[in-house]
GROMACS .gro file of C-alpha atoms in nm:
model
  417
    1UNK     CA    1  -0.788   2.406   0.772
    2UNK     CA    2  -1.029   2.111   0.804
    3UNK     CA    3  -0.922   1.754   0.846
    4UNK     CA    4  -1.125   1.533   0.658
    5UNK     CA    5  -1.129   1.153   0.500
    6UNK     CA    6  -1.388   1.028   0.220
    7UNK     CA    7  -1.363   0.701   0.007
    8UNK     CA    8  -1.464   0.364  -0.065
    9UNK     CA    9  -1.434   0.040   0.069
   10UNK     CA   10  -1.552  -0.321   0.077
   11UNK     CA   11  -1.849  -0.220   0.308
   12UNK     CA   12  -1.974   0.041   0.046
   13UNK     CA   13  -1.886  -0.016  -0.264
   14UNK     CA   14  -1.890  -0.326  -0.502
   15UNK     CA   15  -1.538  -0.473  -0.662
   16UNK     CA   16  -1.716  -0.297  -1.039
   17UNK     CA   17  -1.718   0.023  -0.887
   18UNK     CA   18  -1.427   0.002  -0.614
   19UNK     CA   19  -1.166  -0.102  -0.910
   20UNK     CA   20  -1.295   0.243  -1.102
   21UNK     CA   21  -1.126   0.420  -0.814
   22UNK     CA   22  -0.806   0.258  -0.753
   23UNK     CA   23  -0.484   0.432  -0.785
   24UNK     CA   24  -0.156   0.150  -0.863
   25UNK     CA   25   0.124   0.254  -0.686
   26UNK     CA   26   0.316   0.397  -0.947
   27UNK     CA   27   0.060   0.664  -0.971
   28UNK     CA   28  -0.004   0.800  -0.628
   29UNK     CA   29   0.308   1.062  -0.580
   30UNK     CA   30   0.173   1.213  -0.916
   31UNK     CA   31  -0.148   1.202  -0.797
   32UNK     CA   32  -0.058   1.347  -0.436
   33UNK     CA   33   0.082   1.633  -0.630
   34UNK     CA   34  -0.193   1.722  -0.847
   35UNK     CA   35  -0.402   1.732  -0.589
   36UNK     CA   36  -0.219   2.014  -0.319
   37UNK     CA   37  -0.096   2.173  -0.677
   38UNK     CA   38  -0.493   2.199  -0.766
   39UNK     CA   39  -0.536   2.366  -0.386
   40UNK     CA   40  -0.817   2.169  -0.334
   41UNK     CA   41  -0.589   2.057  -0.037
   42UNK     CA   42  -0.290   2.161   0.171
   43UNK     CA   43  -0.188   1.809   0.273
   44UNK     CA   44  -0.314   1.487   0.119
   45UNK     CA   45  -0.285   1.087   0.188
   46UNK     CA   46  -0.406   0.812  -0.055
   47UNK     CA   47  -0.476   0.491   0.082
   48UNK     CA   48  -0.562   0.257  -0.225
   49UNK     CA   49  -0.578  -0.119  -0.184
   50UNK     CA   50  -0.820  -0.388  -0.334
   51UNK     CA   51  -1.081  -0.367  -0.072
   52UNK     CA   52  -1.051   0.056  -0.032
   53UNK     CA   53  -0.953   0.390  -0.143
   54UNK     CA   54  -0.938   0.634   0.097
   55UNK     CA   55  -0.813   1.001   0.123
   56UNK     CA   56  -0.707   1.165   0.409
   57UNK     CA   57  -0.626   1.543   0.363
   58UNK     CA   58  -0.605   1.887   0.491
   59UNK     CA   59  -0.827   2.134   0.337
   60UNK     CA   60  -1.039   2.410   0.352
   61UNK     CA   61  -1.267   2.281   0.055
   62UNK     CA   62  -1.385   1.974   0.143
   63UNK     CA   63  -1.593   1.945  -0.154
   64UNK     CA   64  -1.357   2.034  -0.427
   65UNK     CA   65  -1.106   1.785  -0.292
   66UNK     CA   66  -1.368   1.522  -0.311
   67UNK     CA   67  -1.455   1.621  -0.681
   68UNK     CA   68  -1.120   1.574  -0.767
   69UNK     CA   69  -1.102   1.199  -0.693
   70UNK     CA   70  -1.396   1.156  -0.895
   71UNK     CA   71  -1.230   1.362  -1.206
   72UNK     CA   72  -0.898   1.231  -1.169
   73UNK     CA   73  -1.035   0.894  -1.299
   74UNK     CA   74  -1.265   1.059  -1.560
   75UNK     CA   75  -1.582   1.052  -1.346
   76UNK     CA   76  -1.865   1.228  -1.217
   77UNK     CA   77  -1.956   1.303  -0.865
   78UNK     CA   78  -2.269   1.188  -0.937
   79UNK     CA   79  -2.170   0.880  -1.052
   80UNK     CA   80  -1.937   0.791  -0.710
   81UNK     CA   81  -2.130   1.005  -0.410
   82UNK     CA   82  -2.348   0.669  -0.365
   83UNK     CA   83  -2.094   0.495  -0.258
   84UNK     CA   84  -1.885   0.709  -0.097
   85UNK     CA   85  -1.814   0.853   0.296
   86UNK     CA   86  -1.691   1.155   0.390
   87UNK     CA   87  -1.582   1.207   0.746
   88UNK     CA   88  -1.456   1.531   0.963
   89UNK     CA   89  -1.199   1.505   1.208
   90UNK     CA   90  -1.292   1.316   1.535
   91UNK     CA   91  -1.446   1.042   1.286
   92UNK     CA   92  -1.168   0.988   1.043
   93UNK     CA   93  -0.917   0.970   1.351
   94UNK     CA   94  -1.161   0.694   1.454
   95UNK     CA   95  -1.187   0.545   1.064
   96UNK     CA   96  -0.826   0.547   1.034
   97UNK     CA   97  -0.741   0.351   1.367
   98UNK     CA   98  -1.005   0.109   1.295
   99UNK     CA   99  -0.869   0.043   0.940
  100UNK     CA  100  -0.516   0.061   1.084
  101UNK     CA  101  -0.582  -0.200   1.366
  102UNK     CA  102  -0.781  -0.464   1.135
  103UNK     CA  103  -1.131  -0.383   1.252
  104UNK     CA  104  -1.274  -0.242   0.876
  105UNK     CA  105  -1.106  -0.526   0.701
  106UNK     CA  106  -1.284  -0.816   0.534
  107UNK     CA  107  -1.037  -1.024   0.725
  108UNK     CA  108  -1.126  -0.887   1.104
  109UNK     CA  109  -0.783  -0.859   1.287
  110UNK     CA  110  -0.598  -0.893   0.932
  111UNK     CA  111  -0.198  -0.731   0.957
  112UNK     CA  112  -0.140  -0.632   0.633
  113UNK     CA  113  -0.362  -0.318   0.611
  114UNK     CA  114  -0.137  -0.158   0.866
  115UNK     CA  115   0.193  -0.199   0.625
  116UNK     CA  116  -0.011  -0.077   0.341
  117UNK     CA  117  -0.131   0.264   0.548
  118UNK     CA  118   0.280   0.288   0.633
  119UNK     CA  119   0.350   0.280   0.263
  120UNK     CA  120   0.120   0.528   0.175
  121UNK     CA  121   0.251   0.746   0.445
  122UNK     CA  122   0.580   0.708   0.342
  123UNK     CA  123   0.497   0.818  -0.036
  124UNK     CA  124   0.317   1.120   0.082
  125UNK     CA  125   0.573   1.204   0.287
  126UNK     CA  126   0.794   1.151  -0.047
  127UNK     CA  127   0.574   1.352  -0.244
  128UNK     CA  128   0.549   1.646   0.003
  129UNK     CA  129   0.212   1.646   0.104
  130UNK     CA  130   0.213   1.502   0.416
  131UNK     CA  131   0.244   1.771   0.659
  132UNK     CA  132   0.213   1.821   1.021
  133UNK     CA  133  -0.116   1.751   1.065
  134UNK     CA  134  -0.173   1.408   0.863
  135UNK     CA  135   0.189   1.345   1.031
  136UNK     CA  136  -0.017   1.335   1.358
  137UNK     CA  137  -0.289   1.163   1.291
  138UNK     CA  138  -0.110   0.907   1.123
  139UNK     CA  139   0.159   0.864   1.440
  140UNK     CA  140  -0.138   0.836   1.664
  141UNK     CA  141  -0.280   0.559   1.413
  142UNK     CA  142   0.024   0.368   1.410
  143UNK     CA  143   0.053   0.401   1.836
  144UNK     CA  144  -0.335   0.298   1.866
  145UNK     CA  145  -0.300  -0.015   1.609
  146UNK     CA  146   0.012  -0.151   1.824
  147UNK     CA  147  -0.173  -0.065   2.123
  148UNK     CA  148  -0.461  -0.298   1.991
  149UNK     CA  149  -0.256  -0.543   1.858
  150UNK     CA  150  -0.079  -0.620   2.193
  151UNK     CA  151  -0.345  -0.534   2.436
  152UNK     CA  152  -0.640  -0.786   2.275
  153UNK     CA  153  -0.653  -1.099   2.082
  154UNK     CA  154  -0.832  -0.933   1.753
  155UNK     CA  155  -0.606  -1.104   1.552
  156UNK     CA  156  -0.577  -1.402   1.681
  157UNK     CA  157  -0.767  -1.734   1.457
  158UNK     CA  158  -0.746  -1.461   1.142
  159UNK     CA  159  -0.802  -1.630   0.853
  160UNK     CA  160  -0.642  -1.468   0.596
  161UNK     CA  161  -0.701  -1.397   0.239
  162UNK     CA  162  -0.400  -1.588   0.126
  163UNK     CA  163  -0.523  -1.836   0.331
  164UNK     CA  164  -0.848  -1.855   0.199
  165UNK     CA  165  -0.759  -1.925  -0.119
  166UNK     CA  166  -0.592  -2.226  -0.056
  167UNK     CA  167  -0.927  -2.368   0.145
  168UNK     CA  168  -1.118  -2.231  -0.161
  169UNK     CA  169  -0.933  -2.479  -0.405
  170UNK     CA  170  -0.960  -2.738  -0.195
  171UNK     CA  171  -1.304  -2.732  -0.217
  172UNK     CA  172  -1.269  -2.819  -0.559
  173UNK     CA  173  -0.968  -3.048  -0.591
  174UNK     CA  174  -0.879  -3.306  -0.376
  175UNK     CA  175  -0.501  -3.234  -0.296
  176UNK     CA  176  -0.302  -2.912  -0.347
  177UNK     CA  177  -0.011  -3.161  -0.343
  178UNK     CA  178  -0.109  -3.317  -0.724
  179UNK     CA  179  -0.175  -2.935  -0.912
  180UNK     CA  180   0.063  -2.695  -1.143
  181UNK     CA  181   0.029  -2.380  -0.974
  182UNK     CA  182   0.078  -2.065  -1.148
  183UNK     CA  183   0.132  -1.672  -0.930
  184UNK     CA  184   0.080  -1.404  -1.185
  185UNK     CA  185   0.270  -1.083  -1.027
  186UNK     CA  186   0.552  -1.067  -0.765
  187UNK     CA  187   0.439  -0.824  -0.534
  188UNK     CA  188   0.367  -0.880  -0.185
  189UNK     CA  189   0.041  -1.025  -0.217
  190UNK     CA  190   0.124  -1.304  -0.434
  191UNK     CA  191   0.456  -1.390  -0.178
  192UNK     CA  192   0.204  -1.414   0.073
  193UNK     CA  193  -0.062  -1.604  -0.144
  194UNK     CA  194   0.266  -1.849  -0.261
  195UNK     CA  195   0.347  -1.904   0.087
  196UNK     CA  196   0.057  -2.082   0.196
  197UNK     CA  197   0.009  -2.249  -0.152
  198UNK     CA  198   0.375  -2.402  -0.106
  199UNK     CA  199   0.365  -2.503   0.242
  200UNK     CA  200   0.075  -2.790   0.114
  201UNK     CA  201   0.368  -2.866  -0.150
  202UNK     CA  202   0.247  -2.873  -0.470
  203UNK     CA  203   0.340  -3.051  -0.799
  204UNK     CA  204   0.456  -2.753  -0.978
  205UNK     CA  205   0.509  -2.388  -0.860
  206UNK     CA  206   0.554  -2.090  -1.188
  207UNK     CA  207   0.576  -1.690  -1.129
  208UNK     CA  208   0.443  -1.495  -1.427
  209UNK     CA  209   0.590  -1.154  -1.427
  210UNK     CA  210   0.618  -0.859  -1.649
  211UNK     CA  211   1.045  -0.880  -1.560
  212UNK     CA  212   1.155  -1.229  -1.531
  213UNK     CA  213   1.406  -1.137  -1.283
  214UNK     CA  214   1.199  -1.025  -1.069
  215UNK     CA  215   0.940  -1.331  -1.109
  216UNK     CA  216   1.272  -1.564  -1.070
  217UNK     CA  217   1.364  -1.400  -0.733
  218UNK     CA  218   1.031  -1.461  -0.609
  219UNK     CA  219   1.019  -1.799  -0.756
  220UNK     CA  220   1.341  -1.916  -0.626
  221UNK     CA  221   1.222  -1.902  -0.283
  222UNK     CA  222   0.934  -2.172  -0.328
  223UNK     CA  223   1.164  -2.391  -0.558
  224UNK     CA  224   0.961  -2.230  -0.880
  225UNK     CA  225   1.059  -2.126  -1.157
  226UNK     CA  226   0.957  -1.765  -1.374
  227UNK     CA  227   0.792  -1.679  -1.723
  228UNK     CA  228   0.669  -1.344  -1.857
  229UNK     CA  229   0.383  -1.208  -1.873
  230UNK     CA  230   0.424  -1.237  -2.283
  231UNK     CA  231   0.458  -1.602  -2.212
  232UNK     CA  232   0.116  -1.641  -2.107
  233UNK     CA  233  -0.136  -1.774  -2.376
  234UNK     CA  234   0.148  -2.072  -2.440
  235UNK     CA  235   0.202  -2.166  -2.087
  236UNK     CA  236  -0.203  -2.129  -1.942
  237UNK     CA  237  -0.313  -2.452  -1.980
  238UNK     CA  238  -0.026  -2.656  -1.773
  239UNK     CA  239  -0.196  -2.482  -1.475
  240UNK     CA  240  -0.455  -2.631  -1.237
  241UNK     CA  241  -0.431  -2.337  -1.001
  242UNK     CA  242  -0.411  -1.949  -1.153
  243UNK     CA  243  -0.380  -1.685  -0.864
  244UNK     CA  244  -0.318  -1.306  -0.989
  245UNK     CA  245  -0.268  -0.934  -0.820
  246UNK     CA  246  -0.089  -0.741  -1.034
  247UNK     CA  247  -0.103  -0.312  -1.086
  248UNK     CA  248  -0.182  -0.359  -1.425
  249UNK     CA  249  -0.517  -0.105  -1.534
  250UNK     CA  250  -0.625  -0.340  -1.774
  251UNK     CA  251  -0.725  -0.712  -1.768
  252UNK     CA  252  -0.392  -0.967  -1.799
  253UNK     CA  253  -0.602  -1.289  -1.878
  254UNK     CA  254  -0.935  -1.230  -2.133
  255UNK     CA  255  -1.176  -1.471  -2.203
  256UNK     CA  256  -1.046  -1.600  -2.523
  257UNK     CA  257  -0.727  -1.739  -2.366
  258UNK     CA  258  -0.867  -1.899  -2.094
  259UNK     CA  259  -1.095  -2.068  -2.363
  260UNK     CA  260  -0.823  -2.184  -2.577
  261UNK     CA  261  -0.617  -2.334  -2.242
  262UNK     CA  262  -0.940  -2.528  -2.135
  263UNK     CA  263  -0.941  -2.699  -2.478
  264UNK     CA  264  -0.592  -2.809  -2.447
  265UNK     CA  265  -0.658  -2.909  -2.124
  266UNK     CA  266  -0.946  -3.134  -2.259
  267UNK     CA  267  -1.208  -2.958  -1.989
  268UNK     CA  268  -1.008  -3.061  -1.699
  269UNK     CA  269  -1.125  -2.778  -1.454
  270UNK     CA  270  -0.920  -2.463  -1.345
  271UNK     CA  271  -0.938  -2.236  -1.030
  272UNK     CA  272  -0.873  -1.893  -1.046
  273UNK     CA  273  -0.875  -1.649  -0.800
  274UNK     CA  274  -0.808  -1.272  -0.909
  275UNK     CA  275  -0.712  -1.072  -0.600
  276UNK     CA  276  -0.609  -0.740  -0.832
  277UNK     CA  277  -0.805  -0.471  -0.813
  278UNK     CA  278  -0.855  -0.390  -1.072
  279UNK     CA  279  -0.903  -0.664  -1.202
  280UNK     CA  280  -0.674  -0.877  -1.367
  281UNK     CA  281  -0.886  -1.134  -1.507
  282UNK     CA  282  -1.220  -1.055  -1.729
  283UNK     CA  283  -1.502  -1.116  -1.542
  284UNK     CA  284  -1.622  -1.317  -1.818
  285UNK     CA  285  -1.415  -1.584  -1.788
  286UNK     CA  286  -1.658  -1.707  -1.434
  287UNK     CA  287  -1.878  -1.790  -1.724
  288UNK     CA  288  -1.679  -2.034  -1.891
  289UNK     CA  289  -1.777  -2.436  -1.794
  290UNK     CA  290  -1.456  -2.573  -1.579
  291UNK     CA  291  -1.353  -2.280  -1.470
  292UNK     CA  292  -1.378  -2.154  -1.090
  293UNK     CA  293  -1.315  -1.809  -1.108
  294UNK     CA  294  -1.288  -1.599  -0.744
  295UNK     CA  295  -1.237  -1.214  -0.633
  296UNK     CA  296  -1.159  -1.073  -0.317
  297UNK     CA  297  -1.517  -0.994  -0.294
  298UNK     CA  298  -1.610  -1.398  -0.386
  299UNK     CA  299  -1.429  -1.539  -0.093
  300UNK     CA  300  -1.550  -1.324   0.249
  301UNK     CA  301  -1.749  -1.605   0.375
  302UNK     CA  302  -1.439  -1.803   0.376
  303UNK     CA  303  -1.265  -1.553   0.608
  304UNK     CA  304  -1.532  -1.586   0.865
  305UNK     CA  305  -1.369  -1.879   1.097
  306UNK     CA  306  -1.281  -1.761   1.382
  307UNK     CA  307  -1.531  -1.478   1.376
  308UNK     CA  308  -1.669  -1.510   1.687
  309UNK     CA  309  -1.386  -1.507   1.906
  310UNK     CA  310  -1.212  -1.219   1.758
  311UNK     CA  311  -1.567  -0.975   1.782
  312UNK     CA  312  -1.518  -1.029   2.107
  313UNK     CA  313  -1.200  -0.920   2.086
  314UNK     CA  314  -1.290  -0.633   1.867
  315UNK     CA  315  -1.507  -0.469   2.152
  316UNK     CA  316  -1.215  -0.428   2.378
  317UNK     CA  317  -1.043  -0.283   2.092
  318UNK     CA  318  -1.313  -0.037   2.027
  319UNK     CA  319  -1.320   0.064   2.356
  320UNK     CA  320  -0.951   0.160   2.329
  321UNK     CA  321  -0.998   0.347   2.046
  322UNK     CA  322  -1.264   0.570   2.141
  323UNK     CA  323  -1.004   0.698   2.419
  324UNK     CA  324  -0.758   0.750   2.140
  325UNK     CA  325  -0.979   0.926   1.965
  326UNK     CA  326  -1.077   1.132   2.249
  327UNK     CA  327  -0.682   1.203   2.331
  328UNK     CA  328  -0.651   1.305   1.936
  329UNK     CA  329  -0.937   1.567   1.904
  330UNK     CA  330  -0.789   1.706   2.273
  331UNK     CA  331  -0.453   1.754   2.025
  332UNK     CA  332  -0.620   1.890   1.730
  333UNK     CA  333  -0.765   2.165   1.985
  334UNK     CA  334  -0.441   2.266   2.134
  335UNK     CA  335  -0.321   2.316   1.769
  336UNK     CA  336  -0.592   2.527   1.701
  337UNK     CA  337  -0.511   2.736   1.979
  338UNK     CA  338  -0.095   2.760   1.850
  339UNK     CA  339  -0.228   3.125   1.663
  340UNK     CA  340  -0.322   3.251   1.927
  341UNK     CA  341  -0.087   3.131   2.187
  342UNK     CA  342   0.198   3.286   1.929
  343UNK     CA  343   0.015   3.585   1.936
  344UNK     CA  344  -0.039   3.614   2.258
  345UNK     CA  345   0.344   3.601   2.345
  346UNK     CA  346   0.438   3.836   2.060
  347UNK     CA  347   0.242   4.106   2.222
  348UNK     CA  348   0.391   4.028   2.552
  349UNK     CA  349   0.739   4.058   2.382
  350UNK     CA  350   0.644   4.337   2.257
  351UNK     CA  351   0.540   4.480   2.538
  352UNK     CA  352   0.872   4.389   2.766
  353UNK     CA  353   1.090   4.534   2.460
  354UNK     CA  354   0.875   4.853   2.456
  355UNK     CA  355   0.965   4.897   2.835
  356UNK     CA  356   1.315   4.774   2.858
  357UNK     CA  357   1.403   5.043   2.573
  358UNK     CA  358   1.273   5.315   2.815
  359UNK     CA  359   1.461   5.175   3.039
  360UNK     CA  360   1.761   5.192   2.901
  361UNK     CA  361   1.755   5.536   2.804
  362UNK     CA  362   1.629   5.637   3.160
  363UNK     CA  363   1.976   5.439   3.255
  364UNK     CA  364   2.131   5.652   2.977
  365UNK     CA  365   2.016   6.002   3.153
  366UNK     CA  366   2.165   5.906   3.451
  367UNK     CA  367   1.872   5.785   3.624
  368UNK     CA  368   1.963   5.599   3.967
  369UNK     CA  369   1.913   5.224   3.855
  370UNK     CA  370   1.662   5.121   4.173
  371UNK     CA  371   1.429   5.393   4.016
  372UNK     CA  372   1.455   5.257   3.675
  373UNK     CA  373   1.354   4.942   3.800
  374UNK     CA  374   1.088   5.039   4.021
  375UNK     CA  375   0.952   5.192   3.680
  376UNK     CA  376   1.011   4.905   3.460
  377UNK     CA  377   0.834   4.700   3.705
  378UNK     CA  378   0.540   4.954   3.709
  379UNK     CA  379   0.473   4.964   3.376
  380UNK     CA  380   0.519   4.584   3.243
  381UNK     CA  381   0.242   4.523   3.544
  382UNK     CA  382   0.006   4.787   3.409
  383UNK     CA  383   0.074   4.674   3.062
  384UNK     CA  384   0.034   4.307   3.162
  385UNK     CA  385  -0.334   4.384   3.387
  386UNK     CA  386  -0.461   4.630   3.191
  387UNK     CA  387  -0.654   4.410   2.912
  388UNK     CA  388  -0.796   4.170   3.242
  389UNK     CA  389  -0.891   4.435   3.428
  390UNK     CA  390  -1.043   4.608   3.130
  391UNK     CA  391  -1.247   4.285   3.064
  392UNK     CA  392  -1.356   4.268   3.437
  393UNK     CA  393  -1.490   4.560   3.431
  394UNK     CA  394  -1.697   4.584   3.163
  395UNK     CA  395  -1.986   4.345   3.027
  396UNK     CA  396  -2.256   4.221   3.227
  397UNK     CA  397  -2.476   3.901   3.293
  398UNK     CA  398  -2.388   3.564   3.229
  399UNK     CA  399  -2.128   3.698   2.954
  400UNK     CA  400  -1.966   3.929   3.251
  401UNK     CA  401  -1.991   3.635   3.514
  402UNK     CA  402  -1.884   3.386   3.240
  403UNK     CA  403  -1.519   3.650   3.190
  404UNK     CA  404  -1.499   3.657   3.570
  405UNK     CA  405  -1.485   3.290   3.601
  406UNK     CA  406  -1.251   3.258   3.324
  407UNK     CA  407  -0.971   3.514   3.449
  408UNK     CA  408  -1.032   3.378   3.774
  409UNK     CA  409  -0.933   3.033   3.630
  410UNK     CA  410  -0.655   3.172   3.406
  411UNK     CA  411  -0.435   3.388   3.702
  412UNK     CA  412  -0.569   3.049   3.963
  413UNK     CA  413  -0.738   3.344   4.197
  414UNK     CA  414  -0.979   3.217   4.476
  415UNK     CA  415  -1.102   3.616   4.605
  416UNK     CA  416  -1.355   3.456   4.798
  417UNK     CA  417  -1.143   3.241   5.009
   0.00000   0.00000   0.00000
């Protein structure tokens, strides 16, 4: 059983092709399931977010595992392998520590990657795939983020995505203080997002959701208030600020509506930033005059303050990782040798039940016990040498000298001493 990781991410793969790949959330303990039911693996992780999707699994068919994610959203292997990585053991421990401690975001030192690889462990533990071995590697990845985050300063300066988009708009309008802001979705990323938009305390704050009492709860802690989704093409064009991430597998705003709000807003210019993958605005609507339309992909080069300070940071991190790495590989080893140890001790049971029996019925005849012992004792040492001795004296060359060595180690002999 191999462990193995392959995916996409922000480093590989563009938003057009990265959204092609993304599993919502209310798909991935079906998904998990498909997967070990196809056996193309034992134990399975998805890790699915805007800027990656990445699974982690157990498998002796590395390949057919990997064809899977490219069938399970009705494409061909061909179509994905350019964009894709596919890493064994030692390098998707290191892969998943990196991503886990902020070092493979497109914010360096970012925090939120690490709740959305807990999630994802948590549903796979749901869906009964995660077993013992992605339980391990994922501990160890939660032990070696924590260890990063409190040993260096890689987070420290991060600019964040939410963040960003509030420098992004005002780049375009003067004050976030005068605009209608409107949050399509209520999900984590837009109470982040909303969080920095409100702290600059704008005019108007409105949560668009597909259940309004979920979009009220959300909105009620800014001082908002909540529409539905439904609500949409009547509301648009009250709103100098659009922000979106949302699950939803098809586009929320098209180009037509966004048309139709610009004319009621008589050309007065909108920002939008669309941080759904995928998508949740057409990517025709960037055409449109007056509108500024962003994706996680458009906005990296605002997430760059600060980047100096935290590479350095990053190095000491690295350097911590590699140890971990080291320390998980040494575990994966030892498990690899639980077969044999097991075996190992059932023939050694086997062997003290085999003589205690004849043992007993020697005690049974009669026999004075201090001779039964002496016996017992006899034979569990033959039984117990025979197979070193055996090996020491047969063989020859480096093979012999190489056993010799070995037992030597094993029974911590030092004959020449």
């Amino acid at each position: 059983m191999h462990l193995v990781a392959f995916g996409l991410n922000h480093h590989t793969a563009p938003l057009a092709i990265r959204e092609r790949l993304a599993f919502p959330a209310e798909t991935l303990p079906g998904a998990l399931a498909q997967l070990v039911d196809s056996q193309a693996a034992r134990e399975a992780t998805i890790v699915s977010t805007c800027n990656r999707t990445e699974l982690y699994c157990a498998t002796q068919q590395p390949d057919a595992a990997l064809a899977w994610l490219a069938n399970y959203h009705g494409l061909s292997l061909d179509e994905v392998r350019p964009y894709l990585y596919q890493l064994d053991a030692a390098e998707a421990a290191r892969h998943a520590f990196r991503v886990a401690s902020g070092l493979d975001s497109m914010v360096l030192g970012e925090t939120q990657i690490l709740g959305q690889i807990k999630d994802a462990v948590r549903t796979a533990e749901r869906a009964g795939t995660l077993g013992s071995l992605l339980n391990g590697l994922f501990q160890k990845t939660f032990a070696v983020a924590k260890d990063v985050r409190s040993q260096t300063a890689v987070g420290a300066s991060s600019v964040s995505m939410a963040a960003a988009g509030v420098r992004l708009t005002e780049q375009i309008f003067a004050s976030v203080g005068e605009l209608n802001v409107l949050f399509i979705g209520a999900g984590e990323m837009i109470e982040l997002v909303a969080t920095h938009y409100a702290a600059r305390k704008p005019a108007c704050i409105t949560v668009a959701n597909r259940t309004l009492e979920r979009g009220q709860a959300l909105a009620a802690q800014f001082g908002g208030n909540a529409i539905t989704l439904a609500e949409l093409p009547d509301h648009l064009h009250h709103y100098d600020v659009v922000v979106s991430s949302t699950a939803s597998q098809l586009p929320i705003i098209g180009k037509g509506m966004v048309e139709r709000a610009i004319k009621a807003r008589r050309h007065r210019p909108i920002f939008m930033l669309d941080l759904a993958v995928p998508r949740d605005i057409e990517a025709e609507v960037g055409e449109l005059s007056d509108v500024y339309l962003y994706t996680v992909d458009d906005i990296a080069g605002i997430v760059e303050v600060g980047q100096q300070a935290r590479s350095q940071a990053a190095e000491e991190a690295e350097t911590i990782i590699a140890h971990r790495v080291g320390e998980f590989t040494d575990w994966l080893k030892r498990r690899e040798s639980v077969p044999l140890i097991r075996a190992l001790r059932d023939e050694a049971e086997r062997t003290r039940r085999n003589a205690l029996e004849a043992a007993m019925k020697q005690l049974a005849r009669g026999t004075p016990p201090e001779k039964v012992l002496e016996v017992l004792s006899v034979q569990l040492t033959n039984k117990l040498m025979h197979p070193p001795t055996q090996a020491l004296s047969s063989g020859s060359g480096a093979a012999h000298d190489a056993q010799v060595a070995l037992i030597a180690s094993l029974y911590r002999l030092h004959p020449e001493s």
